[in-house]
PDB file of C-alpha atoms and ligand atoms in Angstrom:
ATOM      1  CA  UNK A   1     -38.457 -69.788 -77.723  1.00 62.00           C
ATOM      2  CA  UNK A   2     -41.341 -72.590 -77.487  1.00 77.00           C
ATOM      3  CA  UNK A   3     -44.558 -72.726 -77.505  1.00 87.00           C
ATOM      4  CA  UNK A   4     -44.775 -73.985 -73.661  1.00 95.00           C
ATOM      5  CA  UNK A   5     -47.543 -72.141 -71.427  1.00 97.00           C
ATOM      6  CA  UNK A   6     -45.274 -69.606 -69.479  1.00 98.00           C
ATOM      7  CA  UNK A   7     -45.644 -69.574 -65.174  1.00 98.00           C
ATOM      8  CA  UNK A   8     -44.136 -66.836 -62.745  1.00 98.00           C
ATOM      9  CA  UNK A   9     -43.494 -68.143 -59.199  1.00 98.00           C
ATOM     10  CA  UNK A  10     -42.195 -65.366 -56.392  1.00 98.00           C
ATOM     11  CA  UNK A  11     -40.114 -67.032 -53.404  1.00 98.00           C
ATOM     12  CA  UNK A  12     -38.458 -69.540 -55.844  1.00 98.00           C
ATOM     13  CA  UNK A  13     -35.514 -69.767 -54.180  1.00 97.00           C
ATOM     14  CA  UNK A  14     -36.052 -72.225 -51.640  1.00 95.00           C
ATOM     15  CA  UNK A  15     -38.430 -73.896 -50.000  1.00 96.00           C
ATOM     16  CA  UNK A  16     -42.566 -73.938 -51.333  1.00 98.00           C
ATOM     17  CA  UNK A  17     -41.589 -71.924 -54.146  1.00 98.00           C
ATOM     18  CA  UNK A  18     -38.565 -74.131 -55.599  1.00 97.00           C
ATOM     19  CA  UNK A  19     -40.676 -77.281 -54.907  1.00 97.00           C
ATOM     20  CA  UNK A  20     -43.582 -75.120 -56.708  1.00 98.00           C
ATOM     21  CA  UNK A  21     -40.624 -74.414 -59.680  1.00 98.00           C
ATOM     22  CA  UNK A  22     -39.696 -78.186 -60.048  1.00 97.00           C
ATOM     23  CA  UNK A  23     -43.157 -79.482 -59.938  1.00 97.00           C
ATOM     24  CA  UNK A  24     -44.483 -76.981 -63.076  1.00 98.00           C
ATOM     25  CA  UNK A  25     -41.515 -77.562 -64.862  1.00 97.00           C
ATOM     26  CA  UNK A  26     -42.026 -81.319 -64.643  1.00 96.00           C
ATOM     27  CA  UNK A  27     -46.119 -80.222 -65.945  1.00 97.00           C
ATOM     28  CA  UNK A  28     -44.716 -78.442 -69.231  1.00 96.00           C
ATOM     29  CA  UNK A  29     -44.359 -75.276 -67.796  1.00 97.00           C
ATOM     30  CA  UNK A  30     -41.431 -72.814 -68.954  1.00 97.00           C
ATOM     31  CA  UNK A  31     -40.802 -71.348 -65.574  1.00 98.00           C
ATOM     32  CA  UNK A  32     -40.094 -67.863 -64.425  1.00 98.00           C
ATOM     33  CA  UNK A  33     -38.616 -68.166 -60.740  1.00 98.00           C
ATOM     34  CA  UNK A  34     -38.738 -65.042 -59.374  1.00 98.00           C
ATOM     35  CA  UNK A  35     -36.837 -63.896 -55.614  1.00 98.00           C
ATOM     36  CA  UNK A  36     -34.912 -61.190 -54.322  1.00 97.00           C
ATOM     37  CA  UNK A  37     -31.760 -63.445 -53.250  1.00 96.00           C
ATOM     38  CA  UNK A  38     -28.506 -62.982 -55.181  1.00 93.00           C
ATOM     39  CA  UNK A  39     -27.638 -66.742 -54.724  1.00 93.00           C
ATOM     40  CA  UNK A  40     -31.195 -68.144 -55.672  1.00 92.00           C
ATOM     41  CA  UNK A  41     -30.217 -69.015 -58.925  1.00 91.00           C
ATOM     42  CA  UNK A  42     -27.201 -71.107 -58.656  1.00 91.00           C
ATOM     43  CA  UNK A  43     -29.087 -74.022 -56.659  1.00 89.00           C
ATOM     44  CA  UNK A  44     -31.860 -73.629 -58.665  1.00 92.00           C
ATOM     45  CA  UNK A  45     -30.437 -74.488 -61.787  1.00 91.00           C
ATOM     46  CA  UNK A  46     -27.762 -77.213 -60.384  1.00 92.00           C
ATOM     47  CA  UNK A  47     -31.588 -78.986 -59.051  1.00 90.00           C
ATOM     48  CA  UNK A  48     -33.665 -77.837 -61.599  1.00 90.00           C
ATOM     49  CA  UNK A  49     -31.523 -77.174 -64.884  1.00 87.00           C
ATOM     50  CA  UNK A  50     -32.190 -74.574 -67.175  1.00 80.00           C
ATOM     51  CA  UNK A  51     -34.106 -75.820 -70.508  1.00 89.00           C
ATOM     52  CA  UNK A  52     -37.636 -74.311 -68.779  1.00 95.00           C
ATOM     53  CA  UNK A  53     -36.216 -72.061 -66.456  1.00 96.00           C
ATOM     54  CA  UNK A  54     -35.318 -68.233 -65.954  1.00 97.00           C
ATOM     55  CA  UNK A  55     -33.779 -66.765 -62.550  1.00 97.00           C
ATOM     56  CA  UNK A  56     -35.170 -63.453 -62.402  1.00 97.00           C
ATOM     57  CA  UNK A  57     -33.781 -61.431 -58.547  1.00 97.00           C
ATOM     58  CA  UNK A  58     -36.278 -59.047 -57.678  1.00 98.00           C
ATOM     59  CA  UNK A  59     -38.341 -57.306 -55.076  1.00 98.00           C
ATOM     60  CA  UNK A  60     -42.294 -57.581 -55.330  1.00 98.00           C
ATOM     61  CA  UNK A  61     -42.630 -54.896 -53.134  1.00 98.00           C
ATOM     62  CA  UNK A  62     -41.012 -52.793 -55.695  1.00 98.00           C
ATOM     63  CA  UNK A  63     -43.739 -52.009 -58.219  1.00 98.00           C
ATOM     64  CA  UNK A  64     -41.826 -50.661 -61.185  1.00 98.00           C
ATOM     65  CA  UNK A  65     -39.754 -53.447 -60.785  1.00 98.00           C
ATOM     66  CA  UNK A  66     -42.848 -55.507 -61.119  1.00 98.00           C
ATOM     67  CA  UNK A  67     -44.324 -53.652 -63.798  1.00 98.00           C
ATOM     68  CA  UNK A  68     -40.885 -53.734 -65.678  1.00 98.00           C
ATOM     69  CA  UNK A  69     -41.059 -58.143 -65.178  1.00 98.00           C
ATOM     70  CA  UNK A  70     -44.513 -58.205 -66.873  1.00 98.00           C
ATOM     71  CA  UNK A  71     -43.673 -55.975 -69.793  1.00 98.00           C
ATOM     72  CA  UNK A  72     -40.463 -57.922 -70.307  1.00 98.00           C
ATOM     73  CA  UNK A  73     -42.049 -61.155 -70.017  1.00 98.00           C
ATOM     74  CA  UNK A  74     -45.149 -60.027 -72.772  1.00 98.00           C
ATOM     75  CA  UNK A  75     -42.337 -58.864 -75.105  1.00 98.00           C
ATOM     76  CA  UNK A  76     -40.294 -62.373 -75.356  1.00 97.00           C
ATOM     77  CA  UNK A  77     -43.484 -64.606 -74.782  1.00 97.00           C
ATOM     78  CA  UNK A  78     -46.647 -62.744 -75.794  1.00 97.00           C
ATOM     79  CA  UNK A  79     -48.593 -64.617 -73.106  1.00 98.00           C
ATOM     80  CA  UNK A  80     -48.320 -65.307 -69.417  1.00 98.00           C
ATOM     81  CA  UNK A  81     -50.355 -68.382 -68.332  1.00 98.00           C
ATOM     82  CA  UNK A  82     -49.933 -68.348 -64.289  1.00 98.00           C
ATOM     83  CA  UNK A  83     -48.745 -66.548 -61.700  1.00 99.00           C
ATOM     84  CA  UNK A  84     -48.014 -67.881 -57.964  1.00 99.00           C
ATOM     85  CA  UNK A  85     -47.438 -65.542 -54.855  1.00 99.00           C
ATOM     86  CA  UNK A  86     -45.431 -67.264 -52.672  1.00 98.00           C
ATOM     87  CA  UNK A  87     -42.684 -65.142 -51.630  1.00 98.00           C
ATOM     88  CA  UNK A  88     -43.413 -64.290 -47.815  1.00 98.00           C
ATOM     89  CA  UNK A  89     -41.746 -63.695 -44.295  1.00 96.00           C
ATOM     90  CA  UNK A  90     -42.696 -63.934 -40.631  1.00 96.00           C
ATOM     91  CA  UNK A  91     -41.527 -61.557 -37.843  1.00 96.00           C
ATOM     92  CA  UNK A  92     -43.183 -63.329 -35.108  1.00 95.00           C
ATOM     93  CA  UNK A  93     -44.100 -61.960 -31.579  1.00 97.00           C
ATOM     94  CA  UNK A  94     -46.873 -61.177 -29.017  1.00 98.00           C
ATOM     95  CA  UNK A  95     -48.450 -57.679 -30.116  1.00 98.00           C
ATOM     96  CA  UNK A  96     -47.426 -56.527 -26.832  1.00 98.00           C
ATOM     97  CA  UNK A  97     -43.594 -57.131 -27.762  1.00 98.00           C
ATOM     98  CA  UNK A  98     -44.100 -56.487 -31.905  1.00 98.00           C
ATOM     99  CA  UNK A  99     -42.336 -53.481 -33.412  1.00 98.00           C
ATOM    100  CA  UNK A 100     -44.387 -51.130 -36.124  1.00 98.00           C
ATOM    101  CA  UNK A 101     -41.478 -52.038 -38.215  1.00 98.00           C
ATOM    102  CA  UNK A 102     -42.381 -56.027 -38.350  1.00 98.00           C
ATOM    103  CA  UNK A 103     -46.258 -55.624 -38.854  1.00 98.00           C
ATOM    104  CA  UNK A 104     -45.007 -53.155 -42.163  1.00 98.00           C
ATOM    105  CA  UNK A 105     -42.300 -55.547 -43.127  1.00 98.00           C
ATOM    106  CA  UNK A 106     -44.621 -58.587 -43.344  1.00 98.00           C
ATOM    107  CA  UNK A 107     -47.712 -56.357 -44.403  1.00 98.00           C
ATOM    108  CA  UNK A 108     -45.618 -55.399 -47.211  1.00 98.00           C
ATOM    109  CA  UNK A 109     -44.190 -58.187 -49.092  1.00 98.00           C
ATOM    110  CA  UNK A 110     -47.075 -60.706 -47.821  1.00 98.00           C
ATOM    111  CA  UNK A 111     -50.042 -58.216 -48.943  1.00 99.00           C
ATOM    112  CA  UNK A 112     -48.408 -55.435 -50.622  1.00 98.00           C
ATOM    113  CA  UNK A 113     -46.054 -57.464 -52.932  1.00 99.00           C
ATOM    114  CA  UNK A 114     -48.855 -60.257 -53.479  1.00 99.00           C
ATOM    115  CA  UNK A 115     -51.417 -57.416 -54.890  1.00 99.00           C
ATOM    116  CA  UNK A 116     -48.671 -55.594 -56.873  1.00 99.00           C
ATOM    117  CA  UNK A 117     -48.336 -59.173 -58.398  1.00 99.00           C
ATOM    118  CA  UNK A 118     -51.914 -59.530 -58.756  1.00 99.00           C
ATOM    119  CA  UNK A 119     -52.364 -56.651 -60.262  1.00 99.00           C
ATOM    120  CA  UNK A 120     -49.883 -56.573 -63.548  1.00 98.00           C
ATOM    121  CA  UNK A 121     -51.343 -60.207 -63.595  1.00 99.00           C
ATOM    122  CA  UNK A 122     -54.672 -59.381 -63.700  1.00 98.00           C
ATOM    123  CA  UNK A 123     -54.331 -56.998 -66.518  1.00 98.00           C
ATOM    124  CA  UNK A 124     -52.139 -59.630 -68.765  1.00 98.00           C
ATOM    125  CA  UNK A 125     -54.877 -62.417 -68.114  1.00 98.00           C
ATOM    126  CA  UNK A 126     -57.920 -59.882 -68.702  1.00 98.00           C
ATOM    127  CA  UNK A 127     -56.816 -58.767 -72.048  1.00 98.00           C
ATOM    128  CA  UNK A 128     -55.625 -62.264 -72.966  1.00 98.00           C
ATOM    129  CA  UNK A 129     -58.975 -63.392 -71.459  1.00 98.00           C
ATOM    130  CA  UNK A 130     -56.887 -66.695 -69.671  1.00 98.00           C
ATOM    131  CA  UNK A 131     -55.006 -67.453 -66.660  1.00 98.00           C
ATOM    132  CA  UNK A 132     -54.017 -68.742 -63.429  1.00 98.00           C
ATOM    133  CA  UNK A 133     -53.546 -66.755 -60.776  1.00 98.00           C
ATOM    134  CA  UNK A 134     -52.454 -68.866 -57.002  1.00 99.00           C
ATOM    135  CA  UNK A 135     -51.888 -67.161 -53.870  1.00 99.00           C
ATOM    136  CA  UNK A 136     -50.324 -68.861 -51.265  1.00 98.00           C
ATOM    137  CA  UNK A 137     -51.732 -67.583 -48.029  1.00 98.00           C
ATOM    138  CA  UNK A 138     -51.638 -69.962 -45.138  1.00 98.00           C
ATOM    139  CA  UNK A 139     -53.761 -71.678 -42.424  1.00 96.00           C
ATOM    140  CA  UNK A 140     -53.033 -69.118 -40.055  1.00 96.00           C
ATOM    141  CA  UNK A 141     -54.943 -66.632 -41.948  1.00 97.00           C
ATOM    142  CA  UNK A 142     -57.207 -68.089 -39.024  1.00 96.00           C
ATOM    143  CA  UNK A 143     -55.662 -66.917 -36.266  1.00 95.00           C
ATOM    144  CA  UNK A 144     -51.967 -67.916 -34.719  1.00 92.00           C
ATOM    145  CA  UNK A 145     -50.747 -66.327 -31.327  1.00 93.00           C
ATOM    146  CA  UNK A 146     -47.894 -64.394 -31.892  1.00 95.00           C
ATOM    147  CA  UNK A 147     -48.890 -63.652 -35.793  1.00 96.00           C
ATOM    148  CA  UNK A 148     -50.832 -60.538 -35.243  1.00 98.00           C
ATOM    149  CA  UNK A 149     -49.180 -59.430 -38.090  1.00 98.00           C
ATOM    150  CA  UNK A 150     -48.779 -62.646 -40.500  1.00 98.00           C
ATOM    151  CA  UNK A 151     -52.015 -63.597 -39.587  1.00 98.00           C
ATOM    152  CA  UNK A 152     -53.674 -60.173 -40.631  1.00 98.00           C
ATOM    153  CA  UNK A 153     -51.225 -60.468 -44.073  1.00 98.00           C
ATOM    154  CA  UNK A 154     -52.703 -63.962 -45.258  1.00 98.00           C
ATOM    155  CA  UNK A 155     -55.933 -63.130 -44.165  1.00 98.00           C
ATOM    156  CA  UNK A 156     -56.032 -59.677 -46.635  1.00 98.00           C
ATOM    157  CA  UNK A 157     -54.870 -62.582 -49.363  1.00 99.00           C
ATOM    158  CA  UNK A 158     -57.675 -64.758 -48.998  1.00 98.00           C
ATOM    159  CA  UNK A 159     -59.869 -61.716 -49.333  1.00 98.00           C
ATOM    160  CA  UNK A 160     -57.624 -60.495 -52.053  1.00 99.00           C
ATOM    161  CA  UNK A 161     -57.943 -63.819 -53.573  1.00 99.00           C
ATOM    162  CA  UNK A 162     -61.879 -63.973 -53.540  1.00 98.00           C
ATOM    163  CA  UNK A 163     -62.679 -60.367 -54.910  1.00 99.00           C
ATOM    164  CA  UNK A 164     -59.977 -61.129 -57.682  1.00 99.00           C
ATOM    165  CA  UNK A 165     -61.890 -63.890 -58.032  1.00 98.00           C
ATOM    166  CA  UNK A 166     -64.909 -62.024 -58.859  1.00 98.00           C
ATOM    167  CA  UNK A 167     -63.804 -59.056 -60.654  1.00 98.00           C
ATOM    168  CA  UNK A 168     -61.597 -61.450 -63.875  1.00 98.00           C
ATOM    169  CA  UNK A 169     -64.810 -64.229 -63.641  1.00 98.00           C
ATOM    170  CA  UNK A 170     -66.034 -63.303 -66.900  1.00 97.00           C
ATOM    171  CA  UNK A 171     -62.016 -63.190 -68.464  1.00 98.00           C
ATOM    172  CA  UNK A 172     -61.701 -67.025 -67.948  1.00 97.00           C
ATOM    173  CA  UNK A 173     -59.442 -66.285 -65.356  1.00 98.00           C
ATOM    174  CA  UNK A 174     -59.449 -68.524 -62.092  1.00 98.00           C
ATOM    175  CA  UNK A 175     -57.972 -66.765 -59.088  1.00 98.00           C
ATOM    176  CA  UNK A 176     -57.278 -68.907 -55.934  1.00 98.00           C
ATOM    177  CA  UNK A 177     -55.246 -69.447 -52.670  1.00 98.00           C
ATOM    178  CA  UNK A 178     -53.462 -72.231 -51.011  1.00 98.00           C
ATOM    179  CA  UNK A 179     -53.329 -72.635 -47.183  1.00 98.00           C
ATOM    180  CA  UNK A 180     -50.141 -74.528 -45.914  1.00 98.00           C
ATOM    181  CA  UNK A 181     -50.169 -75.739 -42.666  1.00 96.00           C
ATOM    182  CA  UNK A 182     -46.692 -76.392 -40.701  1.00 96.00           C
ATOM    183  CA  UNK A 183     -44.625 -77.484 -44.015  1.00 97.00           C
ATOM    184  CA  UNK A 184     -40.652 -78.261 -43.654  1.00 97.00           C
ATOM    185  CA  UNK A 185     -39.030 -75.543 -45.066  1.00 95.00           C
ATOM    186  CA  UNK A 186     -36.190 -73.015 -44.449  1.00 91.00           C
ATOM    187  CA  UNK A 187     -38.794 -70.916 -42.824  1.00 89.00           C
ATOM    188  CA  UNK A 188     -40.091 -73.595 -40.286  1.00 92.00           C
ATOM    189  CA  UNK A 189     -36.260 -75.255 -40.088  1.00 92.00           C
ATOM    190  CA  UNK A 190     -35.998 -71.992 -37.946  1.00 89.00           C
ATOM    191  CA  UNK A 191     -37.671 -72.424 -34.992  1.00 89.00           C
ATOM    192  CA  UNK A 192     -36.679 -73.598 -31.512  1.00 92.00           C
ATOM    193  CA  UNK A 193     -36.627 -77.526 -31.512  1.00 94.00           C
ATOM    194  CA  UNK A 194     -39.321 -77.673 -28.680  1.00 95.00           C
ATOM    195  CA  UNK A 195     -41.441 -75.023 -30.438  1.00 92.00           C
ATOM    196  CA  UNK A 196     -41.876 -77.112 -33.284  1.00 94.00           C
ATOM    197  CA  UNK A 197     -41.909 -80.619 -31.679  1.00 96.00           C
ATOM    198  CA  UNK A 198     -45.299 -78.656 -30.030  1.00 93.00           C
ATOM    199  CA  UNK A 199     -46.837 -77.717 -33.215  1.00 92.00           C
ATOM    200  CA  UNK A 200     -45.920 -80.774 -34.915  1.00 95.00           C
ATOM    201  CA  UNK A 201     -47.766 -82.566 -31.688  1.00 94.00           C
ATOM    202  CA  UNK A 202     -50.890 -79.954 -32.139  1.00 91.00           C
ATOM    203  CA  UNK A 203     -51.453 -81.879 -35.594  1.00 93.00           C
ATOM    204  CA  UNK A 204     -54.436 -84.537 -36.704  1.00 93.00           C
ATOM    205  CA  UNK A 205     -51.522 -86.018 -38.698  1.00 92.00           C
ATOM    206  CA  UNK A 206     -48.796 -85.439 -36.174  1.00 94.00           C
ATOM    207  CA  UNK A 207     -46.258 -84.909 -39.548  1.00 95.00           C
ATOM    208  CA  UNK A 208     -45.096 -81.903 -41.165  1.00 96.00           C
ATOM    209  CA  UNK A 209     -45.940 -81.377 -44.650  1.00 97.00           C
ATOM    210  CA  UNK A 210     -43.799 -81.339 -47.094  1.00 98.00           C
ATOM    211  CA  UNK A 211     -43.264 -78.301 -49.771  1.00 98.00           C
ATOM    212  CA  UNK A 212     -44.184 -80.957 -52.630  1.00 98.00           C
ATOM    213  CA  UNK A 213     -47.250 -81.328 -50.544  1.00 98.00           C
ATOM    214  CA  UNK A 214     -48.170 -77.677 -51.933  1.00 98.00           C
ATOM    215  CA  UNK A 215     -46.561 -77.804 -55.045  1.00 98.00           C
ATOM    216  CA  UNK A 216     -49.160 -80.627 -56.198  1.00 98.00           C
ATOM    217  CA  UNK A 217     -52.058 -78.212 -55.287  1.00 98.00           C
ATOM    218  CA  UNK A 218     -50.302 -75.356 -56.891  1.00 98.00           C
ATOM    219  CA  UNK A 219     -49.955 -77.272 -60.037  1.00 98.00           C
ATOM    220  CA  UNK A 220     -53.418 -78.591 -59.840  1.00 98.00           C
ATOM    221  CA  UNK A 221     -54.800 -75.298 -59.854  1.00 98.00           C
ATOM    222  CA  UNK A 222     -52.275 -73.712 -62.433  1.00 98.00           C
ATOM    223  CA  UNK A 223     -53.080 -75.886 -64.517  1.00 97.00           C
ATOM    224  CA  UNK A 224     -55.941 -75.600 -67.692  1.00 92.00           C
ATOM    225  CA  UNK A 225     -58.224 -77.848 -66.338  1.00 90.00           C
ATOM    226  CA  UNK A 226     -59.813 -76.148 -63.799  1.00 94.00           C
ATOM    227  CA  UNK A 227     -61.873 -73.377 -65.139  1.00 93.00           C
ATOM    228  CA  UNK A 228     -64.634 -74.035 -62.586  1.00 97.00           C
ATOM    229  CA  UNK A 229     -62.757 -73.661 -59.743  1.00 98.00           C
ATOM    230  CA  UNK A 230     -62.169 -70.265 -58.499  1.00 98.00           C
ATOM    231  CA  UNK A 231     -62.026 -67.815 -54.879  1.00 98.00           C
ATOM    232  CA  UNK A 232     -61.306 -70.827 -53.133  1.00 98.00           C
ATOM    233  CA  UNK A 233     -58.968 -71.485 -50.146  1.00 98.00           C
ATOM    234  CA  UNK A 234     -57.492 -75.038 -50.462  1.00 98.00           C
ATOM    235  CA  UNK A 235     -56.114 -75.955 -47.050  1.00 98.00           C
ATOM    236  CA  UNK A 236     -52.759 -78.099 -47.230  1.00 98.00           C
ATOM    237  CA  UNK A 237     -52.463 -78.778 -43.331  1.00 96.00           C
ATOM    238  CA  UNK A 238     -52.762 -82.484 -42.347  1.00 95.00           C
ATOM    239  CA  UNK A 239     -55.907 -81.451 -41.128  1.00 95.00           C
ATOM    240  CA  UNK A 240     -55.250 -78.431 -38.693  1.00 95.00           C
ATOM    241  CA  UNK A 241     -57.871 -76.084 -39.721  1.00 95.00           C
ATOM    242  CA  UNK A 242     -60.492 -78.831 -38.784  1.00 93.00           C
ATOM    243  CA  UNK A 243     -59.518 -76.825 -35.835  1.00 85.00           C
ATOM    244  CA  UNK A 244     -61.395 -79.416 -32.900  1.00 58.00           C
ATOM    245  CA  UNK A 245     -59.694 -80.767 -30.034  1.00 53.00           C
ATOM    246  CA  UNK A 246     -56.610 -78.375 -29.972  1.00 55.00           C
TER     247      UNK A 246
HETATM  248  P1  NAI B   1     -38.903 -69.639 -47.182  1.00 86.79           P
HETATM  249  O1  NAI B   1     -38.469 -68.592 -46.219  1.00 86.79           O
HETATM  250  O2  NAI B   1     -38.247 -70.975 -47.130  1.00 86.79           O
HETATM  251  O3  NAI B   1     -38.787 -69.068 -48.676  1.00 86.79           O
HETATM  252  C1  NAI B   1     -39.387 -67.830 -49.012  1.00 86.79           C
HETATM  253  C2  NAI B   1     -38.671 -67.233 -50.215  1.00 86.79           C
HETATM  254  O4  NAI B   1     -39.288 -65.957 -50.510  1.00 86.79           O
HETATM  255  C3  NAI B   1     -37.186 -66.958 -49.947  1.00 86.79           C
HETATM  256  O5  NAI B   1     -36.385 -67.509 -50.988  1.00 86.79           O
HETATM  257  C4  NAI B   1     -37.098 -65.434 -49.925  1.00 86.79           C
HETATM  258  O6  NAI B   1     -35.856 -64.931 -50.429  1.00 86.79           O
HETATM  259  C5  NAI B   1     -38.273 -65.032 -50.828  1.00 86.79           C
HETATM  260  N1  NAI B   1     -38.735 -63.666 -50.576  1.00 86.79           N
HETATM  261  C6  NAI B   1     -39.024 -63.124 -49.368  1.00 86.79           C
HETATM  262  N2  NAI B   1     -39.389 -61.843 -49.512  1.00 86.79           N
HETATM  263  C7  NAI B   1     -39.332 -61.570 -50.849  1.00 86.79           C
HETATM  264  C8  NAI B   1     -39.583 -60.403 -51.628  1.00 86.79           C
HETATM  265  N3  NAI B   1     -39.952 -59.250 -51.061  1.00 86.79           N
HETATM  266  N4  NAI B   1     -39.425 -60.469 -52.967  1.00 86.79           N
HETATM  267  C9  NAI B   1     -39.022 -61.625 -53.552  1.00 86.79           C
HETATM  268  N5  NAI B   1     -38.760 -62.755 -52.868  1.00 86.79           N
HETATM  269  C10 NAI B   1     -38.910 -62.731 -51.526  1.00 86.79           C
HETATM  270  O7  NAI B   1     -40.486 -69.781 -47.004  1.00 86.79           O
HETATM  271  P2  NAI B   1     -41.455 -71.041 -47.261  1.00 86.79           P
HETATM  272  O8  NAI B   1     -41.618 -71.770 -45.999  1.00 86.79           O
HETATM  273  O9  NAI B   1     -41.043 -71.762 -48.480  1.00 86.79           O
HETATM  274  O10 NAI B   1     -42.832 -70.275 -47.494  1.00 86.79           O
HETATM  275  C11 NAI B   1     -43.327 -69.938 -48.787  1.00 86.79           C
HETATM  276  C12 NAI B   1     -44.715 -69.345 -48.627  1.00 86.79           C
HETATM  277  O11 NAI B   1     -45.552 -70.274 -47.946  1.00 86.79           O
HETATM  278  C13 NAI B   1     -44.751 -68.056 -47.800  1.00 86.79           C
HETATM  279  O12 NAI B   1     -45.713 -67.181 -48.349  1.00 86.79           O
HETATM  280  C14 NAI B   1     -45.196 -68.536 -46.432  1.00 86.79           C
HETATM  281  O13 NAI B   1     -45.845 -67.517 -45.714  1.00 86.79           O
HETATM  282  C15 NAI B   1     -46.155 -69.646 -46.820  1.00 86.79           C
HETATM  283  N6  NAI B   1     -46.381 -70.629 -45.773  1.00 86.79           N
HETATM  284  C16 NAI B   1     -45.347 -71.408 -45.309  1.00 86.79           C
HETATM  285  C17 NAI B   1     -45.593 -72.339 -44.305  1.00 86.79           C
HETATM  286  C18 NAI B   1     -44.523 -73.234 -43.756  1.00 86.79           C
HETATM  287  O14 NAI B   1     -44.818 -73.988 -42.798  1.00 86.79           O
HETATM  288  N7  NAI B   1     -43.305 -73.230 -44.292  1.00 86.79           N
HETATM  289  C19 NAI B   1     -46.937 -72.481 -43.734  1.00 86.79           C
HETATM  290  C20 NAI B   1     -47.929 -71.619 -44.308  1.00 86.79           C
HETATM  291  C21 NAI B   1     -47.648 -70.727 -45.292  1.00 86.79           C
END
């Protein structure tokens, strides 16, 4: 045991999340990296070693699975410092073609999972009266054809974010959200070539981002110094949500 300030990140496996691992690790962090792959932990600890660093495979949709993680974590550390949502999906399609079963699927681990999070965080940081909480939501909280149903998710997590925000104020605790644009990651190595060659073209910067990109905001806001910062949306997008001439 140390005495380092103690960070859960969900999605740590790949992509955001493991650059979001690395760069808290690298700030003094002892790291909890939290996803529901078997294999997560095996290239996260050949890239990331394992003096700050705990591989926990779970589901934050499951909530006594969640609870379970937060009563664990107070009874080894006595203290959790931050907590970033990251873990999330995408089961794209026009509404006309989207199944019931992909709006719940991304409802519940982008919303659902994120609040359960929220939630056994919010009651750590409020009796502890500290913490970080970051929500990664995503520019197309503002609207994305084909994302009826991602859109809506990161949408209820900036609102999720704000009245958070509000309610653990007076608890010195700082709630806020990050907004990735089109960031190179698993998730984005996905789509058709032409797809993204289009949405990198629909860019100010005409780049993708890269997940260290977001990590460096994460940290930023994880971090101590930033008690006056709070319910924000902080858009990492080359400049997308500017939102003129597209
Ligand atoms: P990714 O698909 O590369 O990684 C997501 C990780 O979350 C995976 O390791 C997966 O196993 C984990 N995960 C999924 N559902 C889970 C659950 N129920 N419980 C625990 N772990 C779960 O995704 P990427 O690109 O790194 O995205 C991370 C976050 O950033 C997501 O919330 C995504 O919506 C958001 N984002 C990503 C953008 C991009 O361009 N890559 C743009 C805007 C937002």
């Amino acid at each position: 045991m140390n005495n380092k300030p103690v960070a859960i990140v969900t999605g740590a496996a790949k992509g955001i999340g493991k650059a979001i691992c690395a760069r808290l690790i690298k700030n003094g962090f002892n790291v909890i990296a939290v996803d529901m792959d078997p294999d997560g932990a095996s290239g996260l600890f050949t890239e990331l070693g394992n003096d700050s660093l705990e591989y926990h495979k779970m589901n934050i949709c499951e909530e006594l699975k969640v609870k379970e993680l937060f009563a664990e974590l107070m009874a080894r550390y006595g203290r959790i410092d931050a907590v970033v949502n990251n873990a999330g999906i995408i089961r794209d399609n026009m509404i006309w073609n989207m199944s019931v079963d992909d709006f719940d699927a991304v409802i519940n681990v982008n919303l659902k999972g994120t609040w359960l999070m929220c939630r056994e965080a919010a009651i750590v940081m409020k009796a502890q009266k500290s913490g970080r909480i970051v929500n990664i939501a995503s520019r197309a909280w503002l609207g994305n054809r084909g994302q009826s149903n991602y859109s809506a998710s990161k949408a209820g997590v900036v609102a999720l974010t704000r009245v958070l925000a509000l309610e653990l104020g007076k608890y010195n605790v700082c709630v806020n959200a990050v907004a990735p644009g089109l960031i190179d990651t698993p998730l984005t190595q996905k789509l058709e070539k032409d797809v993204l060659q289009q949405l990198i073209n629909a860019q100010p910067s005409k780049s993708m981002g890269s997940p260290d990109d977001v990590a460096n905001t994460v940290a930023f806001l994880a971090s101590a110094h930033t008690q006056f910062i709070t319910g924000q949306t902080i858009y990492v997008d080359g400049g997308k949500s500017i939102g003129a001439n597209m």
